[in-house]
């Protein structure tokens, strides 16, 4: 007897019920991206390993899925090469699965730089693969939804992305807070306290402020080799309060000597002023403890959290000045954000935010009670479909009970019955599965009736 | 200097211009699938190799992309295992990239049989990977668009799929012919001429009728070990003419003794009658030379060709009685078809069938001529976006010429200018890029104007 088949650990099947909801999220995001003039891009799942290696740090290299060369790959391997898996992998694998959408985007921009009209506004929604240890909420295959503009230094781009964040989450009905910081400010802080080389250490420590408290952060800073005087100079920054603009004013008093720091402050002032001028209805907060791991960010950084649901950030990104430098094209500044579809899905399930229509894949089912009855049902179903109503005709002529059970399990809101009586009268009985009520209507009224009832249901 | 990066051979980037058109095709197909109540399914890119191996024949096994195990995979390999690439691959790779959507679908149905409500109607649009030698029109990564219903033997399903074919191609404006045959008929023919075991040989030969002519087919049949008497008995079948029903009548005279053959004829009669009864407006033709390679088909088989463009079939499929048997679940009959997105794309490009709106990703661009002007543009752009008009604001304040060039290269039909004059008057100048004509309108009229002009343009 065959064993029940399974899928690789860390990967998932998405059932129709899940896909219907996920599609709602993706479609909402795509719609917003395209109303802002961002155009879709797709890159291949496999990239040359030379494109991917060295772009995600040593740890990242280990997490790349490598694809075995076709043909007689083993013929070129010597026995002594078996002692080193890394070197051997490099010899027998030329390709790997993409690890994110950012490096393929940078690769695309460099490869096609002569065909692209800059500023280049693109979005990309595709799966990525990481050989991470699977655990709750961490998968080996997951979708990223990235939106970037490259080839423009204008802060208007940051503001536009903030608008996109506002629009997406307001459409999805998720209350969010957008936390912002700026890498130039972080550098300015490090420079001011005399540890310009320790920006990463300082931001990693500050990043934990909310989690472990001020004293523990100070202890960690000392541990990371920041001297006591510098830690003391850092205190006013760690204790900043007030609104964004007054935080920036106080910050300027402390780090105003740092040219880079001042530039970062100026950028944030511009962005906050524009958000206000443009009436962007979003809770935006300067959060100096926000660091974000990726080392290619050079300006504003973003992170979005759901207000009513405890989960990590559901969206994040930032400004980078030299993303394409790794592929030999310098001076291309850009800014982008990435929406975390899996977490957004979890938030929406957790808060029960999916609208009814995003949970239904079939609105009406015609039961089949006889050959002539089924023919009449097929004809009527066609009229509904032409009006965009998702309609099925049960394909087998069988007991009513079995067909009703199918409708129930599938969550189909309307069952339409054309039995021999209805056929003779040129009518149909529409059953509202929620209320259990039935209505007999003329065949030519089915469309109007279902569309009306469905409209009421969705309201 | 860094070398310009590239992608693996046989793979493709899809630029925004290509993606916009491809999205139009996919969305059209998805829309039709869902109006018929088919629900989306997605399975992981990587499947266990045990799921994939042995399902596509020996040749197919060779074309699977295998994914190297993570960690110290080489440690478990002995030097003498290097002599056999296949055996070695089996040891160092547990996973492979999916080769089609059919096997993962069968795997999904078996794995989730207790959660699924049968008949299970699903569609799946995802890329597949094959280590084929790349050549014109053949890629190592390409999308398949499959729609299947499993768990129902009713021929109404075949008819529904024919309806779907009609609807998809009529929406895409591609004139097509649907060729049909039936595996049971092919078996009946082989049985009747005394070569039941040679059904494949006979159909492979018949398949070439159009290409090489009757005499060459007869020669090939002899060569394949069919005796002269059998070839003679086959002649009336090879020379069948007339409409579908009369072809079936003549066929019955020849193969009526074969029970399987008779069953196939009866199935086709039912299908053709239903197509007529339901007024499905599609050119459907019984073509006895249609065989289709895949050996899991057991009943009706389909193939769709474009009438006005020379290219292979753009859609195909058939009935299978035991797809899930390979995973231990028998008695699950189903029927499905697959749309060839790449070829459909080629047909639509070749015949210039893409509607204008499917080639435009941004409808309106506001140029940016100063800080205050840009702010006004951002506000006005927002109004357009809220009406669903894809709108950009040029992010950098720079020379008008540069911005107009950007609009031209991007193919944006309307450029909207808010200069200092317009700002003072609370107006905007809308430039129709096609005609070159300009109109000055009040800010609050921008939306109505662009929507009207765009509507006229799209007509």
PDB file of N, CA, C and O in Angstrom, chain B residues 190-212:
ATOM      1  N   UNK B 190      -7.578   0.216 -32.308  1.00  0.00           N
ATOM      2  CA  UNK B 190      -6.462  -0.739 -32.199  1.00  0.00           C
ATOM      3  C   UNK B 190      -6.996  -2.159 -31.998  1.00  0.00           C
ATOM      4  O   UNK B 190      -6.525  -3.122 -32.621  1.00  0.00           O
ATOM      5  N   UNK B 191      -8.029  -2.247 -31.150  1.00  0.00           N
ATOM      6  CA  UNK B 191      -8.599  -3.559 -30.854  1.00  0.00           C
ATOM      7  C   UNK B 191      -9.238  -4.157 -32.116  1.00  0.00           C
ATOM      8  O   UNK B 191      -9.051  -5.338 -32.430  1.00  0.00           O
ATOM      9  N   UNK B 192      -9.987  -3.317 -32.833  1.00  0.00           N
ATOM     10  CA  UNK B 192     -10.705  -3.784 -34.010  1.00  0.00           C
ATOM     11  C   UNK B 192      -9.782  -4.335 -35.086  1.00  0.00           C
ATOM     12  O   UNK B 192     -10.080  -5.337 -35.726  1.00  0.00           O
ATOM     13  N   UNK B 193      -8.652  -3.685 -35.261  1.00  0.00           N
ATOM     14  CA  UNK B 193      -7.755  -4.175 -36.325  1.00  0.00           C
ATOM     15  C   UNK B 193      -6.800  -5.235 -35.781  1.00  0.00           C
ATOM     16  O   UNK B 193      -5.821  -5.609 -36.441  1.00  0.00           O
ATOM     17  N   UNK B 194      -7.090  -5.719 -34.571  1.00  0.00           N
ATOM     18  CA  UNK B 194      -6.334  -6.852 -34.049  1.00  0.00           C
ATOM     19  C   UNK B 194      -4.988  -6.507 -33.444  1.00  0.00           C
ATOM     20  O   UNK B 194      -4.109  -7.343 -33.318  1.00  0.00           O
ATOM     21  N   UNK B 195      -4.843  -5.243 -33.046  1.00  0.00           N
ATOM     22  CA  UNK B 195      -3.565  -4.833 -32.456  1.00  0.00           C
ATOM     23  C   UNK B 195      -3.799  -4.014 -31.188  1.00  0.00           C
ATOM     24  O   UNK B 195      -3.253  -2.920 -31.050  1.00  0.00           O
ATOM     25  N   UNK B 196      -4.636  -4.527 -30.286  1.00  0.00           N
ATOM     26  CA  UNK B 196      -4.978  -3.782 -29.068  1.00  0.00           C
ATOM     27  C   UNK B 196      -3.734  -3.326 -28.315  1.00  0.00           C
ATOM     28  O   UNK B 196      -3.731  -2.274 -27.677  1.00  0.00           O
ATOM     29  N   UNK B 197      -2.679  -4.142 -28.408  1.00  0.00           N
ATOM     30  CA  UNK B 197      -1.444  -3.807 -27.683  1.00  0.00           C
ATOM     31  C   UNK B 197      -0.670  -2.673 -28.360  1.00  0.00           C
ATOM     32  O   UNK B 197       0.260  -2.126 -27.780  1.00  0.00           O
ATOM     33  N   UNK B 198      -1.040  -2.342 -29.585  1.00  0.00           N
ATOM     34  CA  UNK B 198      -0.268  -1.331 -30.329  1.00  0.00           C
ATOM     35  C   UNK B 198      -0.994   0.005 -30.429  1.00  0.00           C
ATOM     36  O   UNK B 198      -0.762   0.779 -31.362  1.00  0.00           O
ATOM     37  N   UNK B 199      -1.893   0.290 -29.484  1.00  0.00           N
ATOM     38  CA  UNK B 199      -2.651   1.538 -29.557  1.00  0.00           C
ATOM     39  C   UNK B 199      -1.725   2.745 -29.678  1.00  0.00           C
ATOM     40  O   UNK B 199      -1.966   3.650 -30.484  1.00  0.00           O
ATOM     41  N   UNK B 200      -0.640   2.760 -28.889  1.00  0.00           N
ATOM     42  CA  UNK B 200       0.281   3.902 -28.913  1.00  0.00           C
ATOM     43  C   UNK B 200       0.932   4.032 -30.292  1.00  0.00           C
ATOM     44  O   UNK B 200       0.925   5.119 -30.895  1.00  0.00           O
ATOM     45  N   UNK B 201       1.446   2.910 -30.825  1.00  0.00           N
ATOM     46  CA  UNK B 201       2.071   2.957 -32.153  1.00  0.00           C
ATOM     47  C   UNK B 201       1.109   3.476 -33.205  1.00  0.00           C
ATOM     48  O   UNK B 201       1.462   4.303 -34.044  1.00  0.00           O
ATOM     49  N   UNK B 202      -0.111   2.970 -33.148  1.00  0.00           N
ATOM     50  CA  UNK B 202      -1.097   3.377 -34.148  1.00  0.00           C
ATOM     51  C   UNK B 202      -1.418   4.862 -34.021  1.00  0.00           C
ATOM     52  O   UNK B 202      -1.426   5.594 -35.018  1.00  0.00           O
ATOM     53  N   UNK B 203      -1.619   5.331 -32.801  1.00  0.00           N
ATOM     54  CA  UNK B 203      -1.988   6.744 -32.659  1.00  0.00           C
ATOM     55  C   UNK B 203      -0.814   7.652 -32.997  1.00  0.00           C
ATOM     56  O   UNK B 203      -1.010   8.712 -33.573  1.00  0.00           O
ATOM     57  N   UNK B 204       0.403   7.222 -32.658  1.00  0.00           N
ATOM     58  CA  UNK B 204       1.566   8.039 -33.014  1.00  0.00           C
ATOM     59  C   UNK B 204       1.635   8.196 -34.533  1.00  0.00           C
ATOM     60  O   UNK B 204       1.895   9.289 -35.054  1.00  0.00           O
ATOM     61  N   UNK B 205       1.366   7.096 -35.250  1.00  0.00           N
ATOM     62  CA  UNK B 205       1.389   7.162 -36.717  1.00  0.00           C
ATOM     63  C   UNK B 205       0.255   8.035 -37.237  1.00  0.00           C
ATOM     64  O   UNK B 205       0.463   8.931 -38.061  1.00  0.00           O
ATOM     65  N   UNK B 206      -0.959   7.794 -36.729  1.00  0.00           N
ATOM     66  CA  UNK B 206      -2.120   8.577 -37.189  1.00  0.00           C
ATOM     67  C   UNK B 206      -1.913  10.069 -36.925  1.00  0.00           C
ATOM     68  O   UNK B 206      -2.308  10.922 -37.715  1.00  0.00           O
ATOM     69  N   UNK B 207      -1.270  10.353 -35.795  1.00  0.00           N
ATOM     70  CA  UNK B 207      -1.005  11.726 -35.367  1.00  0.00           C
ATOM     71  C   UNK B 207      -0.281  12.518 -36.465  1.00  0.00           C
ATOM     72  O   UNK B 207      -0.395  13.741 -36.539  1.00  0.00           O
ATOM     73  N   UNK B 208       0.463  11.800 -37.334  1.00  0.00           N
ATOM     74  CA  UNK B 208       1.273  12.487 -38.345  1.00  0.00           C
ATOM     75  C   UNK B 208       0.525  12.692 -39.661  1.00  0.00           C
ATOM     76  O   UNK B 208       1.092  13.211 -40.631  1.00  0.00           O
ATOM     77  N   UNK B 209      -0.753  12.277 -39.697  1.00  0.00           N
ATOM     78  CA  UNK B 209      -1.514  12.288 -40.943  1.00  0.00           C
ATOM     79  C   UNK B 209      -1.433  13.636 -41.652  1.00  0.00           C
ATOM     80  O   UNK B 209      -1.112  13.727 -42.834  1.00  0.00           O
ATOM     81  N   UNK B 210      -1.702  14.687 -40.892  1.00  0.00           N
ATOM     82  CA  UNK B 210      -1.738  16.016 -41.488  1.00  0.00           C
ATOM     83  C   UNK B 210      -0.365  16.420 -42.014  1.00  0.00           C
ATOM     84  O   UNK B 210      -0.245  17.065 -43.049  1.00  0.00           O
ATOM     85  N   UNK B 211       0.672  15.998 -41.273  1.00  0.00           N
ATOM     86  CA  UNK B 211       2.024  16.438 -41.584  1.00  0.00           C
ATOM     87  C   UNK B 211       2.619  15.677 -42.777  1.00  0.00           C
ATOM     88  O   UNK B 211       3.215  16.273 -43.663  1.00  0.00           O
ATOM     89  N   UNK B 212       2.463  14.334 -42.790  1.00  0.00           N
ATOM     90  CA  UNK B 212       3.195  13.541 -43.791  1.00  0.00           C
ATOM     91  C   UNK B 212       2.306  12.870 -44.844  1.00  0.00           C
ATOM     92  O   UNK B 212       2.805  12.307 -45.812  1.00  0.00           O
TER      93      UNK B 212
END
